[in-house]
PDB file of C-alpha atoms and ligand atoms in Angstrom:
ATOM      1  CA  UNK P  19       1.816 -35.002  -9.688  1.00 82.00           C
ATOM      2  CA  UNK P  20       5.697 -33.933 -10.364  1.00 95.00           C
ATOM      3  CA  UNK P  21       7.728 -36.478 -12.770  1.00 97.00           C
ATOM      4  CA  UNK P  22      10.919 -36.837 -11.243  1.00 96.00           C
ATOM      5  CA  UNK P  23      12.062 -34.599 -14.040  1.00 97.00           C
ATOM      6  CA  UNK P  24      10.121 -31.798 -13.161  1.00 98.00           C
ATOM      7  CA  UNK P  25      11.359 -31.791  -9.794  1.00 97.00           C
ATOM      8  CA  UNK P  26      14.541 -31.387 -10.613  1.00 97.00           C
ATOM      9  CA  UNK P  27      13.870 -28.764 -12.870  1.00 97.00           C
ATOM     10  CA  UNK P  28      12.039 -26.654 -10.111  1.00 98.00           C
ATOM     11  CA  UNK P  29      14.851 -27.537  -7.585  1.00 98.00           C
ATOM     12  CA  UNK P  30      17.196 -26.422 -10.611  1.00 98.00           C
ATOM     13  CA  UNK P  31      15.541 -23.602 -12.494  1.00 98.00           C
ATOM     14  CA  UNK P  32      13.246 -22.529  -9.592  1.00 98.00           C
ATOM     15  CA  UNK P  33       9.573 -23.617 -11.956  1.00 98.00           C
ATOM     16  CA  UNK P  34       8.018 -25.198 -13.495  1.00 98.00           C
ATOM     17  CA  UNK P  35       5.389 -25.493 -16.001  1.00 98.00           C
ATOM     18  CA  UNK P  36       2.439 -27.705 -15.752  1.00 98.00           C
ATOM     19  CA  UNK P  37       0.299 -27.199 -19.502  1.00 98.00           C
ATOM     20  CA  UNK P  38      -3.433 -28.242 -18.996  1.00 98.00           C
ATOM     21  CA  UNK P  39      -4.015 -27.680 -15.425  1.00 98.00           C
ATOM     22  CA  UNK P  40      -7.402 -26.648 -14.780  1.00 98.00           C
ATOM     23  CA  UNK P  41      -9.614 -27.087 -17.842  1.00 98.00           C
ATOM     24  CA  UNK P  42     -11.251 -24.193 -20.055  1.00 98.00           C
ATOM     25  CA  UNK P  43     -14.474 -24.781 -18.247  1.00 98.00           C
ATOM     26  CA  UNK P  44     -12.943 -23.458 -15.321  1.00 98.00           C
ATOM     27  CA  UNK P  45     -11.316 -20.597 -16.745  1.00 98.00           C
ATOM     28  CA  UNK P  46     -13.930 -19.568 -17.638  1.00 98.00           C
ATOM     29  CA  UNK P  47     -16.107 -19.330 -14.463  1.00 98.00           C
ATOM     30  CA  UNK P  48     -13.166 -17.660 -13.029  1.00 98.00           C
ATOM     31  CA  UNK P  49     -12.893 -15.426 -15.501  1.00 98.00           C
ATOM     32  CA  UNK P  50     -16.796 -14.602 -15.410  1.00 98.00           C
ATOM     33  CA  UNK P  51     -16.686 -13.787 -11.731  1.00 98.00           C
ATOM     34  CA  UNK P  52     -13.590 -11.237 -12.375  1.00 97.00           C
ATOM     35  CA  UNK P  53     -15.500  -9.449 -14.925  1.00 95.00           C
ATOM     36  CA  UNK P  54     -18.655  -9.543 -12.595  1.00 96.00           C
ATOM     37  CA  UNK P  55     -16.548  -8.316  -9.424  1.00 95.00           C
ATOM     38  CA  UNK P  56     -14.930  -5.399 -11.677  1.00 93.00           C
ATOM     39  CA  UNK P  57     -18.256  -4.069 -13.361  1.00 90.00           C
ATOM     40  CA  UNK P  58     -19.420  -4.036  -9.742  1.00 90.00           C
ATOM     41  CA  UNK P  59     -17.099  -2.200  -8.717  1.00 86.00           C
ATOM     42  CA  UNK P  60     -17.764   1.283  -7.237  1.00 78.00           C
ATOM     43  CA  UNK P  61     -15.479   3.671  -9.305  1.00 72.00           C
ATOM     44  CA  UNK P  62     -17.036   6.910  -8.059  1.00 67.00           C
ATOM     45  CA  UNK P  63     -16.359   5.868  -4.327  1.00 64.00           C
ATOM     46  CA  UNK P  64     -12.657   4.637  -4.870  1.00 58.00           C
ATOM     47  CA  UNK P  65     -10.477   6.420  -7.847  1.00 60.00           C
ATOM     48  CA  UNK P  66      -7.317   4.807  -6.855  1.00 51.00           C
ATOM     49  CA  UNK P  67      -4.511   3.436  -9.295  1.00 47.00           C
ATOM     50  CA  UNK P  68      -2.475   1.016  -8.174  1.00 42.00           C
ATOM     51  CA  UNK P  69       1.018   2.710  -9.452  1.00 40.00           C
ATOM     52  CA  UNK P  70       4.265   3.427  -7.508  1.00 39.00           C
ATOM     53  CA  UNK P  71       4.400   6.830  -9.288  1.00 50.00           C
ATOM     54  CA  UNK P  72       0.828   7.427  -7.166  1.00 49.00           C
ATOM     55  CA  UNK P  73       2.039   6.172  -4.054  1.00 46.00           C
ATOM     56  CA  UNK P  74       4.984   8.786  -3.814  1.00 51.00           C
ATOM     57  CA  UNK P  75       2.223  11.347  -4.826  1.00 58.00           C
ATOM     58  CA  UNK P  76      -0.224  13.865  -3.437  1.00 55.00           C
ATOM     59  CA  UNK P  77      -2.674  11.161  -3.282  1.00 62.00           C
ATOM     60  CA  UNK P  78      -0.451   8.846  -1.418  1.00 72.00           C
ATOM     61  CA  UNK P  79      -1.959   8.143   1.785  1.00 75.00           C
ATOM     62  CA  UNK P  80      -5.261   7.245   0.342  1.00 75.00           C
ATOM     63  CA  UNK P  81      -3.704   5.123  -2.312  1.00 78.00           C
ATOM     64  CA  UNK P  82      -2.289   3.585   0.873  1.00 83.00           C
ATOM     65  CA  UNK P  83      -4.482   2.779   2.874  1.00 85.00           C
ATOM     66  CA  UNK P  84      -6.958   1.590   0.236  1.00 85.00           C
ATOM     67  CA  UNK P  85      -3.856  -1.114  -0.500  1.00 88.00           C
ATOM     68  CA  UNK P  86      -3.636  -2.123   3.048  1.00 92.00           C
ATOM     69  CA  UNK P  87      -7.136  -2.410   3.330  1.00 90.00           C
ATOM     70  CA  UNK P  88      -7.047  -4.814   0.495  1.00 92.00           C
ATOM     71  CA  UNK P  89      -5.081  -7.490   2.338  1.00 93.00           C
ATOM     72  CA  UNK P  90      -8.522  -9.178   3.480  1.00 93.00           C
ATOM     73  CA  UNK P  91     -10.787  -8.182   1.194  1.00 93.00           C
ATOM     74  CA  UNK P  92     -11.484  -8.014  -2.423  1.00 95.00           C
ATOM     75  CA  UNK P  93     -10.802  -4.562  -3.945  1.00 93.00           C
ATOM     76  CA  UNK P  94     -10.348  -3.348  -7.729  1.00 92.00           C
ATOM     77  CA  UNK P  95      -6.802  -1.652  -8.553  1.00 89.00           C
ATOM     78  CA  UNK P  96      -6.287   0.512 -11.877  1.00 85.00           C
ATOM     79  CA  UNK P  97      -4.405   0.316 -14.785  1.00 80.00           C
ATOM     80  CA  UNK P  98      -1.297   3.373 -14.130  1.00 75.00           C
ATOM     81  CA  UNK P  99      -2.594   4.246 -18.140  1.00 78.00           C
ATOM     82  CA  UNK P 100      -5.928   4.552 -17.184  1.00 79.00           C
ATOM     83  CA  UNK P 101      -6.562   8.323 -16.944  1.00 77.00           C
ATOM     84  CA  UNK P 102      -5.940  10.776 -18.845  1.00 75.00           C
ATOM     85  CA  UNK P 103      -4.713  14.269 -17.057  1.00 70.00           C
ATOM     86  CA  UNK P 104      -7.457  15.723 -16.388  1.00 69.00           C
ATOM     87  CA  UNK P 105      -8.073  12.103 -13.626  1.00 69.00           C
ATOM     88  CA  UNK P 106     -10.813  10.707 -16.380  1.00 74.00           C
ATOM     89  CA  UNK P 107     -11.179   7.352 -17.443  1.00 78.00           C
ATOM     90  CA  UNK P 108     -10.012   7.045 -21.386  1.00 81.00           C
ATOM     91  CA  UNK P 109     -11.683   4.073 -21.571  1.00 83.00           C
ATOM     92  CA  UNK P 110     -14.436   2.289 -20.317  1.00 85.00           C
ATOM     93  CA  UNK P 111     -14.116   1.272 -16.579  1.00 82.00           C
ATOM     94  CA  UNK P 112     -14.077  -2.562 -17.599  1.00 81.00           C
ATOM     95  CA  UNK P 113     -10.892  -2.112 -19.284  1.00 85.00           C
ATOM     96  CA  UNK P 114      -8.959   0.137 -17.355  1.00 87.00           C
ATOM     97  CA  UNK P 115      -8.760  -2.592 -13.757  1.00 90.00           C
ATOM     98  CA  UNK P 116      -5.666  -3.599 -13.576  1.00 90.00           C
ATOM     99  CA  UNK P 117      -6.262  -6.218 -11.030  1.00 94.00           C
ATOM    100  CA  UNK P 118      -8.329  -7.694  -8.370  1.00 96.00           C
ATOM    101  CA  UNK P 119      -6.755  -8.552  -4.954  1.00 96.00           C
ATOM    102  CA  UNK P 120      -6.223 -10.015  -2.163  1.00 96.00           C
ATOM    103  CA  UNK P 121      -8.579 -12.377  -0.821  1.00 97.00           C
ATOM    104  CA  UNK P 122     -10.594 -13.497  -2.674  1.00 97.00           C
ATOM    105  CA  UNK P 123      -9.634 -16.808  -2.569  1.00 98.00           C
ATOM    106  CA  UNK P 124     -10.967 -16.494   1.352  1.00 96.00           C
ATOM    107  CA  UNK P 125     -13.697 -14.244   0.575  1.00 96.00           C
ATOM    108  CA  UNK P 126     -15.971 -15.595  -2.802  1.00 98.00           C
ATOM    109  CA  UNK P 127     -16.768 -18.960  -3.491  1.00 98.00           C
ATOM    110  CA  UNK P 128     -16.331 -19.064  -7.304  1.00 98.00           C
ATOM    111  CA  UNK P 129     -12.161 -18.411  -6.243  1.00 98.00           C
ATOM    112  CA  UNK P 130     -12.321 -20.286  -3.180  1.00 98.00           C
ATOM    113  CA  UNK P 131     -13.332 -23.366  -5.236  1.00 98.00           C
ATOM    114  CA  UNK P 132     -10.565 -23.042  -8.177  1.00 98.00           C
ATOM    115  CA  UNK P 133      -7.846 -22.010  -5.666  1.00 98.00           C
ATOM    116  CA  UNK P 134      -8.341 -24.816  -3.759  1.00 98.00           C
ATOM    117  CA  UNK P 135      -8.336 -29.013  -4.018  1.00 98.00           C
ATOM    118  CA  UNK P 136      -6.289 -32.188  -4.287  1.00 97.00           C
ATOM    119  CA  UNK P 137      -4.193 -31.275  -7.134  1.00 97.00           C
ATOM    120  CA  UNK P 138      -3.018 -28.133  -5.850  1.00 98.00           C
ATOM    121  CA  UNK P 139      -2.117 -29.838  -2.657  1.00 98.00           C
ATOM    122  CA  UNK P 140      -0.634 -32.504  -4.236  1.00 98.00           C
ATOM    123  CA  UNK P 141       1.701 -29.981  -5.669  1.00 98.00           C
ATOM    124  CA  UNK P 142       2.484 -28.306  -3.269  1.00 98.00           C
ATOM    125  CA  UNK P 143       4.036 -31.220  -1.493  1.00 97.00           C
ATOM    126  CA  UNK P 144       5.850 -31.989  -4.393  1.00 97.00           C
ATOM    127  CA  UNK P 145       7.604 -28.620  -4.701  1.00 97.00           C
ATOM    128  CA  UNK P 146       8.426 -28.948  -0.798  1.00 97.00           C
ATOM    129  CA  UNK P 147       5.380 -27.363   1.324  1.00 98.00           C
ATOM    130  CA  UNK P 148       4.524 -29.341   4.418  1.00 98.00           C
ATOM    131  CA  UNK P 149       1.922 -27.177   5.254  1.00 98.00           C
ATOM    132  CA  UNK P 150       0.477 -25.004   2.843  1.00 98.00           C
ATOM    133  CA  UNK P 151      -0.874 -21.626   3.550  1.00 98.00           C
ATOM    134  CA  UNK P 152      -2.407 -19.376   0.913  1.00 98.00           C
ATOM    135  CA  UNK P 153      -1.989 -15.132   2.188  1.00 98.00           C
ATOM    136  CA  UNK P 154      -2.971 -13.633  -1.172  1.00 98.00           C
ATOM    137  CA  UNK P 155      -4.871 -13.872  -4.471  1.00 98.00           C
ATOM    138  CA  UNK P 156      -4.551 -11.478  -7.379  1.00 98.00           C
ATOM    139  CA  UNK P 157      -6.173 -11.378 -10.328  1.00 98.00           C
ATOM    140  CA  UNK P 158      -4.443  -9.668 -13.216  1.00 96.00           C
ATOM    141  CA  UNK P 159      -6.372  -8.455 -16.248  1.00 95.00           C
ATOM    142  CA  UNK P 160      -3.132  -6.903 -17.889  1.00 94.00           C
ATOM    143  CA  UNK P 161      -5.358  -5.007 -20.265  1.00 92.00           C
ATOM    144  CA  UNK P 162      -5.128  -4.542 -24.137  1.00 91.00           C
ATOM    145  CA  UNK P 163      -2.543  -1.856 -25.031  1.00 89.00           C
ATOM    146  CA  UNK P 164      -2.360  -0.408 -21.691  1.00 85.00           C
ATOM    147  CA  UNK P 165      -1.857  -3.091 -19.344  1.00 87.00           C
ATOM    148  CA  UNK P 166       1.620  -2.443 -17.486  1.00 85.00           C
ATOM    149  CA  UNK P 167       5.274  -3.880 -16.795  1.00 91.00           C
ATOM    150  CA  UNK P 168       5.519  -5.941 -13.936  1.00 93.00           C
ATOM    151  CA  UNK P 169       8.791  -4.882 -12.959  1.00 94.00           C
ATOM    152  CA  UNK P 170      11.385  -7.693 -11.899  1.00 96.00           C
ATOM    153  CA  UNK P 171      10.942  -8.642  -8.138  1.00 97.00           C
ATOM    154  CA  UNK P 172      10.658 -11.744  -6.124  1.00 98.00           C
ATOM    155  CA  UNK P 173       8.258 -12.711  -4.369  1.00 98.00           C
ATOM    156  CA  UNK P 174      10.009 -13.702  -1.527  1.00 97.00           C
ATOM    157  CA  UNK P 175      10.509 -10.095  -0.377  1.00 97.00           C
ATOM    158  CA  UNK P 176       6.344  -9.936   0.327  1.00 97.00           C
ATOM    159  CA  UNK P 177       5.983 -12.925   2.010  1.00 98.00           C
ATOM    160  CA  UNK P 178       9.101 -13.339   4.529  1.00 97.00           C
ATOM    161  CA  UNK P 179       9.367 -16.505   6.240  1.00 98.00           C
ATOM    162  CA  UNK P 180      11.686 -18.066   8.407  1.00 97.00           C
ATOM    163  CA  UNK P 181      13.152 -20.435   6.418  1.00 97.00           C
ATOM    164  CA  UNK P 182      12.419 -18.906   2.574  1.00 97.00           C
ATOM    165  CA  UNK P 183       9.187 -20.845   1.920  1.00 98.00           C
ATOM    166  CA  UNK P 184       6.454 -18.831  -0.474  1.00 98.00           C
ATOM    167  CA  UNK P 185       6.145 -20.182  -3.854  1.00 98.00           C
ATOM    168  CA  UNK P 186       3.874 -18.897  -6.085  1.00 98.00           C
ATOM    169  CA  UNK P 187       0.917 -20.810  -8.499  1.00 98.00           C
ATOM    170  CA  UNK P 188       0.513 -18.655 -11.882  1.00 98.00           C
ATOM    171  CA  UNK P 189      -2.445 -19.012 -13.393  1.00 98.00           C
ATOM    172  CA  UNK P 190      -2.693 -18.123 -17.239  1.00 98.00           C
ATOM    173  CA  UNK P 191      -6.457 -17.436 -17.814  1.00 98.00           C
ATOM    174  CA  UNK P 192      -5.671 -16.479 -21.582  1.00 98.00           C
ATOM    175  CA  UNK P 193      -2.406 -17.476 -23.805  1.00 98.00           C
ATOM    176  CA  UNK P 194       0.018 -15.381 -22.307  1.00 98.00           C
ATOM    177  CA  UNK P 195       2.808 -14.463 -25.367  1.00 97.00           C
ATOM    178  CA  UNK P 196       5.554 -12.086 -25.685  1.00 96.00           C
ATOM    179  CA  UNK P 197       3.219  -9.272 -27.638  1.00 96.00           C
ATOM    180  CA  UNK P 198       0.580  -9.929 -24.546  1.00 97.00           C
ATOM    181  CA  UNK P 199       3.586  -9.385 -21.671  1.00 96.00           C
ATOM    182  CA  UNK P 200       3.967 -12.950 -20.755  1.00 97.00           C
ATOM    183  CA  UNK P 201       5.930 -13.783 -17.481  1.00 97.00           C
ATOM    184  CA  UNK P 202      10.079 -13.732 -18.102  1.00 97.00           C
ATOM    185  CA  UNK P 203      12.451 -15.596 -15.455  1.00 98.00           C
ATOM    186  CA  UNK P 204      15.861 -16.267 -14.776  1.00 98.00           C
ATOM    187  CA  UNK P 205      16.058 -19.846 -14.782  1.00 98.00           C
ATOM    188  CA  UNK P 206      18.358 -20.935 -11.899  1.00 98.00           C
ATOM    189  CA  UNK P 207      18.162 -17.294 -10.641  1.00 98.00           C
ATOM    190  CA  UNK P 208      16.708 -18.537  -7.415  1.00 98.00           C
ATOM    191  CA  UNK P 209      19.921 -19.828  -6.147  1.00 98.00           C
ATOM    192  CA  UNK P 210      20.960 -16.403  -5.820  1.00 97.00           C
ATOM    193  CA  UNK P 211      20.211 -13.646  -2.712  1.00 98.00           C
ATOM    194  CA  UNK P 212      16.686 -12.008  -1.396  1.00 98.00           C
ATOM    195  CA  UNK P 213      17.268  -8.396  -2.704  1.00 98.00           C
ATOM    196  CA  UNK P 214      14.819  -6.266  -1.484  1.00 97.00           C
ATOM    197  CA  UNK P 215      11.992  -7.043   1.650  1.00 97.00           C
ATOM    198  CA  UNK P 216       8.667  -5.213   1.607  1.00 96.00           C
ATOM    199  CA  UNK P 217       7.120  -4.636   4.696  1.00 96.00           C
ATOM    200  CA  UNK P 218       4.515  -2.689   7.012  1.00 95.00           C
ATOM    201  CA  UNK P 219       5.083  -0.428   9.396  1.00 93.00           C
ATOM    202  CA  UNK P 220       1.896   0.801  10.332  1.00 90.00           C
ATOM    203  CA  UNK P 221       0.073   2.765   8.152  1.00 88.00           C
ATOM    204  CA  UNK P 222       2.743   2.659   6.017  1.00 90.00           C
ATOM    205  CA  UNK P 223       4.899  -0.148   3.364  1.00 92.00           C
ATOM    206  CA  UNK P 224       8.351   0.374   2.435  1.00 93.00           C
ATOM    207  CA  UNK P 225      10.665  -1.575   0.204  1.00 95.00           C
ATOM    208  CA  UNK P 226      14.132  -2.410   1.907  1.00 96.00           C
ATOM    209  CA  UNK P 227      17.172  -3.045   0.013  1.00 97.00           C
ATOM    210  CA  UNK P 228      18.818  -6.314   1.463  1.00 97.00           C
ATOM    211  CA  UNK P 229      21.060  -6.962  -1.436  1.00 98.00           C
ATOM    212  CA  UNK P 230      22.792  -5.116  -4.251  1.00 98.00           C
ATOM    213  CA  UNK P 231      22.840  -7.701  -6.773  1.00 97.00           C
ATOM    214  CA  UNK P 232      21.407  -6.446 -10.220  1.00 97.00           C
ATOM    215  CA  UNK P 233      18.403  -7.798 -11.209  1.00 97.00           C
ATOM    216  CA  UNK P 234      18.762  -9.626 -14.657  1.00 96.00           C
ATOM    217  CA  UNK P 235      17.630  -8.390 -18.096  1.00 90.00           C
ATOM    218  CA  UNK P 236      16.288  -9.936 -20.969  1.00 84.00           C
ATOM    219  CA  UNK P 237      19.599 -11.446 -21.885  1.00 89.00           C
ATOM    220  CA  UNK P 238      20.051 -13.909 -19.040  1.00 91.00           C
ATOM    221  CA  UNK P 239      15.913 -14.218 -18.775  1.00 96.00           C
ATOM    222  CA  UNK P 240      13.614 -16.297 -20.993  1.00 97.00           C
ATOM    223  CA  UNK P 241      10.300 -15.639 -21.287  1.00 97.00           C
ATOM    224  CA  UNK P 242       7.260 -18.204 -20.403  1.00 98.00           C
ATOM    225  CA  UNK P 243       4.926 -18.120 -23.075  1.00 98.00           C
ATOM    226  CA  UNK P 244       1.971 -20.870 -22.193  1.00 98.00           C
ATOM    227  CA  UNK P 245      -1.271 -21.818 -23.181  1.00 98.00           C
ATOM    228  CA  UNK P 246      -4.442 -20.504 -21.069  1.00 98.00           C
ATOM    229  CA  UNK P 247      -4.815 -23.692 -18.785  1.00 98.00           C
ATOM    230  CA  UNK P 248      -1.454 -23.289 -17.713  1.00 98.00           C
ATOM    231  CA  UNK P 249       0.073 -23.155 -14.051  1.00 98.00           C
ATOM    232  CA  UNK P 250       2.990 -21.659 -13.684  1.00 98.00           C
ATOM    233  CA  UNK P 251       4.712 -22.790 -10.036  1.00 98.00           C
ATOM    234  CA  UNK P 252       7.775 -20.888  -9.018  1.00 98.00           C
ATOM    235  CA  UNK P 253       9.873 -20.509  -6.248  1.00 98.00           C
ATOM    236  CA  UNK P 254      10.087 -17.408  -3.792  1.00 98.00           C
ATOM    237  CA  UNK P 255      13.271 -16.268  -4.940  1.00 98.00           C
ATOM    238  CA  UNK P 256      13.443 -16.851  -8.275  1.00 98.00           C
ATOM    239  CA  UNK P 257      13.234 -13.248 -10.362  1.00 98.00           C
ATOM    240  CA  UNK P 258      10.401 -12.083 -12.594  1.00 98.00           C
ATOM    241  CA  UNK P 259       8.930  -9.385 -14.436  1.00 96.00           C
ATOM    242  CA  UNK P 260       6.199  -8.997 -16.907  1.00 95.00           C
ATOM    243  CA  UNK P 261       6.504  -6.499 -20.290  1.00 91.00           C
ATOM    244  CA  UNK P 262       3.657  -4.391 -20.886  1.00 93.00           C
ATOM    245  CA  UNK P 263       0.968  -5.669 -22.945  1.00 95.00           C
ATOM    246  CA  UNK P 264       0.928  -4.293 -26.603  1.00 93.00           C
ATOM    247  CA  UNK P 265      -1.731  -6.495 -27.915  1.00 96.00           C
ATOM    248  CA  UNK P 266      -5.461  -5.484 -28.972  1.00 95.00           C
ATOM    249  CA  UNK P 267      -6.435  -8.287 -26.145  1.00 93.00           C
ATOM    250  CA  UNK P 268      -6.447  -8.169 -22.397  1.00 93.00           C
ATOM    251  CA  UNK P 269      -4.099 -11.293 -21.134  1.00 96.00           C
ATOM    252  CA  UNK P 270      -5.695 -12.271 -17.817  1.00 97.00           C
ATOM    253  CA  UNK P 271      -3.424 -14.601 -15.251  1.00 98.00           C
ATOM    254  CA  UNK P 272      -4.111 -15.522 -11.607  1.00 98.00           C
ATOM    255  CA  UNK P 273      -1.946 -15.682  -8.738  1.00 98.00           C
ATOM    256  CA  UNK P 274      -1.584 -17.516  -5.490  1.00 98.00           C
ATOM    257  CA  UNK P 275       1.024 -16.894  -2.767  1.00 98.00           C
ATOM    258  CA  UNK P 276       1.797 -19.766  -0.563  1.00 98.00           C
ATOM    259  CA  UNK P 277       3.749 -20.318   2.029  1.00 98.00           C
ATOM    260  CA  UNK P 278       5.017 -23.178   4.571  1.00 98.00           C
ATOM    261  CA  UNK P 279       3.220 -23.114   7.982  1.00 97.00           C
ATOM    262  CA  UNK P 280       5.741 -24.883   9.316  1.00 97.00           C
ATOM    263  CA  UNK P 281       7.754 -22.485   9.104  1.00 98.00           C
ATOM    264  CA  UNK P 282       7.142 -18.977  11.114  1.00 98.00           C
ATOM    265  CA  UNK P 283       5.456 -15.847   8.691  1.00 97.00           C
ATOM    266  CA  UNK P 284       7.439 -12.569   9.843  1.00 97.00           C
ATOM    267  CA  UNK P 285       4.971 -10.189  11.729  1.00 96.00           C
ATOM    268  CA  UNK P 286       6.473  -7.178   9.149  1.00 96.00           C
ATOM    269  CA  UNK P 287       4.598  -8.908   6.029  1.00 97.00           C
ATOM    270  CA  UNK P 288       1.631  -6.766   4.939  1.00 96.00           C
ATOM    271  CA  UNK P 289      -0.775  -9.388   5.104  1.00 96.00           C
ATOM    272  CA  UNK P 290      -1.333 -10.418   8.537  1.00 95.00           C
ATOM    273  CA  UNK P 291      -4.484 -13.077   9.274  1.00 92.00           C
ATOM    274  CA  UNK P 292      -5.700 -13.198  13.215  1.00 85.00           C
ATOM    275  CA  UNK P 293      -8.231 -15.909  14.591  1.00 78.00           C
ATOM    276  CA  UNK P 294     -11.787 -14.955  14.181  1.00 75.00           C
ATOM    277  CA  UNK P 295     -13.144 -12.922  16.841  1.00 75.00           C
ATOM    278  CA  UNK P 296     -16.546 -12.411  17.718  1.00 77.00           C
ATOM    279  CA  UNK P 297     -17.997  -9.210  15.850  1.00 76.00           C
ATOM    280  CA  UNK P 298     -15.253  -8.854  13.364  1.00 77.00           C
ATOM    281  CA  UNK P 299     -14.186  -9.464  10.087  1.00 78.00           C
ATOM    282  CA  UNK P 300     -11.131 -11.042  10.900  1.00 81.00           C
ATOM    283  CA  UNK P 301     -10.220 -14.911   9.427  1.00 90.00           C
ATOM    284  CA  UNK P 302      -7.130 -17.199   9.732  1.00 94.00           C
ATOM    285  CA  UNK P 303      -5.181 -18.403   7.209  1.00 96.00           C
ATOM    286  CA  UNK P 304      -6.283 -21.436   5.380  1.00 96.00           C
ATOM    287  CA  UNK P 305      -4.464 -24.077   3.095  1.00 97.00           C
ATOM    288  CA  UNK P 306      -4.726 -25.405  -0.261  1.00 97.00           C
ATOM    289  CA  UNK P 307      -7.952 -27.810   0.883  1.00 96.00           C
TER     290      UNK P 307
HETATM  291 FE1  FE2 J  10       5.587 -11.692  -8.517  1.00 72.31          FE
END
C-alpha cells in the first residue's frame, strides 16, 4: 500500500497523500447520500449552529447537548454564516449545513461501505495501527462563500489514547484548493507537544490547555491542495487548519478518526461506545473491515 518512501514521509512529515484513492464513482454515492441526509434533515425541530461563538452563548446548553448527542448518531450542524440576525436562514437550507457527524460510518450503509475495506486496512497497518478502531465520521460540506475556518488543532486532543495513536483519513470529495479552504499542515509539526485536550465532563466539553507552544501560521505551514479522489492520512499530532472557503462552489471532504485498540481510549474523550445492550441504542466500536 505505502512505498517505502511514503512511509518515511508520514513518519517524517506526519502525512501523507495518496491521489486516486477511491474512484469518482464512489464519490459520488457518498456525496448523494450527504445531500439526501441534509435535505432530510429536520430544520424546524433542531436550529443549532455548530460555532464556538454559540456554545459560549444564550443558547449554549442546547447547542450542547445536541453535539453530545451526535457522538452516535447522525445529526446536521450549520454553517456559523448561516443566519442572518434576525436567526433566519439567508440561504437555502441545503447550503447553509456545515457538516454531518458522527456516526455515520456505524449508522448508514452507503458510509459504512466507503469507510470501510481492505485498502483502508491495509493502510492503516502501514502508518502503524495494529488494531484499528474508527470513533467518528464527519462530513464537511464547507459551503460556497460561507463555509468557515477550521481553526488549527490536532486531532490528538479529541481522541486521547494511551500511547498517542488516532490518525486521521481525509477524504477530498471535490478538488480542495487554496480559494476553496483546502487543508494547511506543518510538515514535521507532529514531532512537537499535544497542546490542548478536549474532553467531557458530563453534560459538558471543555478544551484544556496542556501546552503553550504557538500554533504555526501560514509561514511555517503549506497547504494540501489535491484532487477529489484524494486521501489525505495524517498523524494525531500533526497541526491543521482549514481557511474559509471564498469560492462560488461548496468543497466537500470526509473524515475518519482512528485509533489503535491496542492501546487504551481515555474514558474523558467525548465519544464513548459501550457493548450493545438489550433495548438500547448502544454499539461498540468497530474497525476498518
Ligand atoms: Fe482536525
Amino acid at each position: 500500500m505505502l512505498s517505502t518512501e511514503q512511509k518515511r514521509g508520514f513518519r517524517d512529515n506526519g502525512f501523507v497523500v495518496l491521489p486516486d484513492f477511491k474512484s469518482s464513482a464512489q464519490l459520488s454515492v457518498l456525496k448523494a447520500r450527504a445531500e439526501e441526509i441534509a435535505a432530510a434533515h429536520d430544520f424546524d425541530a433542531s436550529q443549532e449552529v455548530f460555532s464556538t461563538d454559540q456554545q459560549r452563548g444564550p443558547q449554549a446548553d442546547r447547542v450542547q447537548d445536541y453535539f453530545l448527542g451526535s457522538a452516535n448518531e447522525i445529526r446536521c450542524f450549520f454553517e456559523e454564516q448561516a443566519f442572518d440576525g434576525h436567526g433566519k436562514l439567508t440561504q437555502p437550507l441545503a447550503q447553509s449545513i456545515n457538516k454531518i457527524g458522527h456516526a455515520m460510518h456505524d449508522l448508514d450503509p452507503v458510509f459504512g461501505d466507503f469507510s470501510r475495506g481492505d485498502k483502508l486496512a491495509e493502510l492503516a497497518r502501514a502508518v502503524g495501527l495494529r488494531d484499528p478502531q474508527i470513533w467518528q465520521s464527519m462530513y464537511i460540506f464547507k459551503q460556497a462563500r460561507i463555509g468557515g475556518k477550521v481553526d488549527w488543532h490536532q486531532d490528538g486532543g479529541f481522541f486521547m489514547t494511551t500511547p498517542g495513536s488516532v490518525t486521521t483519513f481525509w477524504f477530498a470529495i471535490d478538488d480542495a484548493t487554496l480559494e476553496n479552504g483546502c487543508l494547511w499542515v506543518e510538515p514535521g509539526g507532529h514531532k512537537g507537544p499535544l497542546r490542548q485536550q478536549f474532553i467531557r465532563e458530563g453534560r459538558k466539553t471543555k478544551l484544556i490547555d496542556l501546552d503553550a507552544t504557538p500554533w504555526p501560521d501560514t509561514s511555517t505551514a503549506m497547504p494540501v491542495e489535491v484532487k477529489a479522489g484524494t486521501l489525505v492520512c495524517f498523524h494525531g499530532l500533526l497541526p491543521h487548519y482549514s481557511a474559509p472557503n471564498t469560492s462560488d462552489k461548496a468543497r466537500h471532504a470526509y473524515t475518519l478518526h482512528v485509533t489503535d485498540g491496542a492501546c487504551d481510549y481515555s474514558p474523558k474523550n467525548w465519544i464513548q461506545k459501550r457493548k450493545k445492550s438489550p433495548g438500547s441504542k448502544d454499539f461498540p466500536v468497530r474497525g476498518l473491515l
